[in-house]
Structure formats: structure tokens, C-alpha cells
mmCIF file of C-alpha atoms in Angstrom:
data_model
loop_
_atom_site.group_PDB
_atom_site.id
_atom_site.type_symbol
_atom_site.label_atom_id
_atom_site.label_comp_id
_atom_site.label_asym_id
_atom_site.label_seq_id
_atom_site.Cartn_x
_atom_site.Cartn_y
_atom_site.Cartn_z
ATOM 1 C CA MET A 1 -15.212 142.453 132.593
ATOM 2 C CA ASN A 2 -14.952 144.798 135.559
ATOM 3 C CA GLU A 3 -17.892 144.154 137.888
ATOM 4 C CA THR A 4 -18.543 145.821 141.219
ATOM 5 C CA TYR A 5 -20.239 143.663 143.845
ATOM 6 C CA VAL A 6 -21.029 144.813 147.394
ATOM 7 C CA GLU A 7 -23.481 143.279 149.844
ATOM 8 C CA VAL A 8 -24.700 144.782 153.147
ATOM 9 C CA LEU A 9 -27.127 143.347 155.710
ATOM 10 C CA ILE A 10 -28.993 145.715 158.095
ATOM 11 C CA LYS A 11 -31.301 144.581 160.894
ATOM 12 C CA LYS A 12 -34.368 146.743 161.408
ATOM 13 C CA LYS A 13 -35.181 147.581 165.017
ATOM 14 C CA THR A 14 -38.318 145.746 166.126
ATOM 15 C CA PRO A 15 -40.932 148.201 167.403
ATOM 16 C CA VAL A 16 -42.231 147.671 170.931
ATOM 17 C CA TYR A 17 -45.815 147.303 169.708
ATOM 18 C CA MET A 18 -44.812 144.354 167.491
ATOM 19 C CA THR A 19 -43.228 142.546 170.444
ATOM 20 C CA LEU A 20 -46.322 143.224 172.532
ATOM 21 C CA LEU A 21 -48.647 142.157 169.712
ATOM 22 C CA LYS A 22 -46.676 138.945 169.220
ATOM 23 C CA PHE A 23 -46.950 138.132 172.940
ATOM 24 C CA VAL A 24 -50.682 138.942 173.103
ATOM 25 C CA THR A 25 -51.610 136.842 170.042
ATOM 26 C CA ILE A 26 -49.672 133.823 171.325
ATOM 27 C CA MET A 27 -51.326 134.096 174.731
ATOM 28 C CA LEU A 28 -54.792 134.440 173.162
ATOM 29 C CA THR A 29 -54.132 131.393 170.978
ATOM 30 C CA VAL A 30 -53.197 129.315 174.017
ATOM 31 C CA CYS A 31 -56.193 130.562 176.022
ATOM 32 C CA PHE A 32 -58.705 129.853 173.266
ATOM 33 C CA ALA A 33 -57.147 126.429 172.651
ATOM 34 C CA LEU A 34 -57.574 125.542 176.333
ATOM 35 C CA VAL A 35 -61.163 126.812 176.314
ATOM 36 C CA GLY A 36 -61.689 124.775 173.147
ATOM 37 C CA PHE A 37 -61.523 121.569 175.199
ATOM 38 C CA THR A 38 -64.873 122.484 176.748
ATOM 39 C CA ILE A 39 -66.466 124.735 174.119
ATOM 40 C CA TRP A 40 -65.894 123.514 170.574
ATOM 41 C CA PRO A 41 -66.226 126.871 168.645
ATOM 42 C CA ALA A 42 -63.273 128.266 170.634
ATOM 43 C CA TRP A 43 -60.985 126.020 168.538
ATOM 44 C CA ILE A 44 -61.934 127.957 165.410
ATOM 45 C CA ILE A 45 -61.036 131.235 167.109
ATOM 46 C CA ALA A 46 -57.772 129.711 168.372
ATOM 47 C CA VAL A 47 -56.839 128.645 164.826
ATOM 48 C CA ILE A 48 -57.620 132.092 163.395
ATOM 49 C CA ILE A 49 -55.626 133.878 166.099
ATOM 50 C CA GLY A 50 -52.830 131.314 165.676
ATOM 51 C CA ILE A 51 -52.579 132.113 161.958
ATOM 52 C CA ALA A 52 -52.490 135.836 162.782
ATOM 53 C CA ALA A 53 -49.748 135.157 165.376
ATOM 54 C CA TYR A 54 -47.697 133.341 162.734
ATOM 55 C CA PHE A 55 -47.809 136.297 160.322
ATOM 56 C CA ILE A 56 -47.043 138.763 163.121
ATOM 57 C CA TYR A 57 -44.102 136.603 164.199
ATOM 58 C CA MET A 58 -42.771 136.496 160.621
ATOM 59 C CA ASN A 59 -42.982 140.294 160.231
ATOM 60 C CA ALA A 60 -41.572 141.189 163.652
ATOM 61 C CA ASP A 61 -37.947 140.309 162.845
ATOM 62 C CA ILE A 62 -36.954 142.076 159.607
ATOM 63 C CA GLU A 63 -33.574 142.551 157.964
ATOM 64 C CA TYR A 64 -32.743 144.426 154.776
ATOM 65 C CA GLU A 65 -30.069 143.240 152.386
ATOM 66 C CA TYR A 66 -28.592 145.748 149.945
ATOM 67 C CA LEU A 67 -26.855 144.333 146.918
ATOM 68 C CA TYR A 68 -24.942 146.679 144.622
ATOM 69 C CA VAL A 69 -23.895 145.132 141.306
ATOM 70 C CA ASP A 70 -22.773 147.212 138.312
ATOM 71 C CA LYS A 71 -24.671 150.446 138.999
ATOM 72 C CA GLU A 72 -27.790 148.653 140.191
ATOM 73 C CA LEU A 73 -28.914 148.570 143.832
ATOM 74 C CA THR A 74 -31.394 145.897 144.872
ATOM 75 C CA VAL A 75 -33.054 145.720 148.272
ATOM 76 C CA ASP A 76 -34.295 142.421 149.697
ATOM 77 C CA LYS A 77 -36.442 142.028 152.787
ATOM 78 C CA ILE A 78 -35.563 139.023 154.962
ATOM 79 C CA MET A 79 -38.358 138.065 157.320
ATOM 80 C CA ASN A 80 -37.503 136.110 160.471
ATOM 81 C CA LYS A 81 -34.218 134.909 158.909
ATOM 82 C CA SER A 82 -36.166 132.400 156.831
ATOM 83 C CA SER A 83 -37.916 133.962 153.858
ATOM 84 C CA ARG A 84 -36.555 136.520 151.407
ATOM 85 C CA LYS A 85 -38.450 138.891 149.164
ATOM 86 C CA ARG A 86 -37.070 141.391 146.661
ATOM 87 C CA ILE A 87 -38.796 144.666 147.373
ATOM 88 C CA ALA A 88 -36.931 147.210 145.259
ATOM 89 C CA SER A 89 -34.422 147.596 142.475
ATOM 90 C CA PHE A 90 -32.784 150.914 141.590
ATOM 91 C CA ASP A 91 -30.768 151.797 138.511
ATOM 92 C CA MET A 92 -28.206 154.252 139.871
ATOM 93 C CA SER A 93 -28.020 156.141 136.588
ATOM 94 C CA LYS A 94 -31.530 157.474 137.419
ATOM 95 C CA MET A 95 -30.413 158.673 140.863
ATOM 96 C CA GLU A 96 -30.484 162.471 141.270
ATOM 97 C CA ILE A 97 -28.404 162.901 144.434
ATOM 98 C CA MET A 98 -27.161 160.839 147.377
ATOM 99 C CA ALA A 99 -25.990 162.306 150.677
ATOM 100 C CA PRO A 100 -26.149 161.697 154.439
ATOM 101 C CA ILE A 101 -29.628 162.182 155.843
ATOM 102 C CA LYS A 102 -28.780 165.526 157.518
ATOM 103 C CA SER A 103 -26.516 166.867 154.794
ATOM 104 C CA TYR A 104 -26.670 170.450 153.583
ATOM 105 C CA HIS A 105 -26.534 169.098 150.015
ATOM 106 C CA LEU A 106 -30.159 167.973 150.439
ATOM 107 C CA ASP A 107 -31.449 171.434 151.443
ATOM 108 C CA SER A 108 -32.790 172.183 147.965
ATOM 109 C CA TYR A 109 -34.775 168.896 148.072
ATOM 110 C CA LYS A 110 -36.498 169.513 151.441
ATOM 111 C CA ASN A 111 -39.723 170.967 149.988
ATOM 112 C CA ARG A 112 -40.326 168.158 147.509
ATOM 113 C CA THR A 113 -43.274 165.864 148.088
ATOM 114 C CA ASP A 114 -41.697 162.624 146.923
ATOM 115 C CA LYS A 115 -42.782 159.272 148.275
ATOM 116 C CA THR A 116 -40.393 158.308 151.107
ATOM 117 C CA THR A 117 -39.302 154.695 151.507
ATOM 118 C CA ASP A 118 -37.200 153.689 154.518
ATOM 119 C CA TYR A 119 -34.942 150.637 154.187
ATOM 120 C CA SER A 120 -32.736 151.525 157.165
ATOM 121 C CA CYS A 121 -32.643 150.280 160.748
ATOM 122 C CA GLY A 122 -35.241 152.929 161.575
ATOM 123 C CA VAL A 123 -33.295 154.482 164.440
ATOM 124 C CA GLU A 124 -31.130 157.585 164.485
ATOM 125 C CA MET A 125 -27.780 156.481 165.906
ATOM 126 C CA GLN A 126 -24.723 158.485 166.880
ATOM 127 C CA PRO A 127 -23.128 159.050 164.423
ATOM 128 C CA ASP A 128 -26.004 158.723 161.989
ATOM 129 C CA LYS A 129 -24.962 156.394 159.143
ATOM 130 C CA ARG A 130 -28.154 156.667 157.123
ATOM 131 C CA TYR A 131 -28.084 158.072 153.601
ATOM 132 C CA VAL A 132 -30.828 159.457 151.379
ATOM 133 C CA PHE A 133 -31.051 159.340 147.631
ATOM 134 C CA TYR A 134 -33.663 160.794 145.327
ATOM 135 C CA TYR A 135 -34.589 158.411 142.562
ATOM 136 C CA ASP A 136 -36.160 159.192 139.197
ATOM 137 C CA GLY A 137 -37.851 162.391 140.416
ATOM 138 C CA THR A 138 -40.553 160.482 142.287
ATOM 139 C CA GLN A 139 -39.025 158.671 145.235
ATOM 140 C CA ARG A 140 -36.927 159.470 148.304
ATOM 141 C CA VAL A 141 -35.099 156.394 149.620
ATOM 142 C CA VAL A 142 -33.478 156.150 153.058
ATOM 143 C CA PHE A 143 -30.941 153.360 153.523
ATOM 144 C CA GLU A 144 -27.832 152.516 155.529
ATOM 145 C CA PRO A 145 -24.829 151.491 153.405
ATOM 146 C CA ASP A 146 -21.357 150.737 154.740
ATOM 147 C CA GLU A 147 -18.122 152.412 153.611
ATOM 148 C CA GLU A 148 -17.373 149.815 150.945
ATOM 149 C CA MET A 149 -20.786 150.240 149.330
ATOM 150 C CA MET A 150 -20.492 154.035 149.443
ATOM 151 C CA LYS A 151 -17.124 153.857 147.665
ATOM 152 C CA ALA A 152 -18.600 151.584 144.981
ATOM 153 C CA ILE A 153 -21.613 153.851 144.424
ATOM 154 C CA GLN A 154 -19.393 156.934 144.364
ATOM 155 C CA MET A 155 -17.155 155.300 141.746
ATOM 156 C CA GLY A 156 -20.248 154.812 139.553
ATOM 157 C CA ALA A 157 -21.645 158.331 139.980
ATOM 158 C CA PRO A 158 -18.992 160.647 141.452
ATOM 159 C CA ARG A 159 -20.872 163.927 140.905
ATOM 160 C CA LYS A 160 -24.105 162.699 142.459
ATOM 161 C CA VAL A 161 -22.754 161.149 145.683
ATOM 162 C CA PHE A 162 -21.724 163.257 148.675
ATOM 163 C CA LYS A 163 -20.203 161.971 151.907
ATOM 164 C CA ASP A 164 -19.895 165.385 153.604
#
């Protein structure tokens, strides 16, 4: 059996507001815990803010893992390098077109109002390595594959994949 297996890991850039929010919630937790030694209800607030700080901390450091196996692309979200969650699975036979994000091949798709999902690093780099594919007529997906994954996807659907 001839299987194609490619795996890519992309780290999403942490927004500045998430770093600031993480810092503020930790500081508020510490402050309310210290005040809790004199005023008992402050402990309840410290616990609530501490739980919020934990969830903010978990969602501040995000990585996406793309796994391409036999014409199926799955996207996993790795939070804080500790917990993994499968967030999407795409059957590449339902893909309409795939091209670099600023490709002229996507000009006829510019006016569509498809739902856009971004699984890339979130930053435009030089050169821009992000690709877009339109899936099943309803979804526009932005992701950042490497050369090996692009070759594997192009082998599966040569007329739908453009590298410009």
C-alpha cells in the first residue's frame, strides 16, 4: 500500500494583548490573595481570577500541527505544549483550489463570502509562505505548509494545486 504521510508544526505568534492579559491576571491573583489574609472574601476573587489566568495561560501559547495522510489533511491545536485538540479535518478531494495567499489564481475567488479559518502563524513574513485553499464551496482555509507537504498535496490533486 502506498501511503503518503507528512507532518508540519507551526507556532502561532502570540498577540501582545494576550501577553499583557496573562501578566495582569497573574498580578491580580497575587494581589487578591495577599488581601485575602485580612479580608476573607478576597480569597474567592483570587481563586476566580486564578482560574481565568490558567485558561489565558493555556491559550496564549498555541501551535498548529498539520498532518497529511492519504489525501486527508487534519489540523490539531496544541495549547501550551501540553494539550492537543483536533480542530479540523479536510478531505482533499473536496478541495476546489490551493494557491499562495497572494496568487493570481485566486482572483476569481476574491468576491466569495466563504467563512475564513486561519491556521497559520498569523503574520505575513517575507517571503510569505502561507497558502489558501477553498474547501467544499463553504470555507476558505489559510495555512502554512512546508515544501514536502506541498509536494504531497500536489501529487494527490495536481490540477487544483498551484505554487506560482
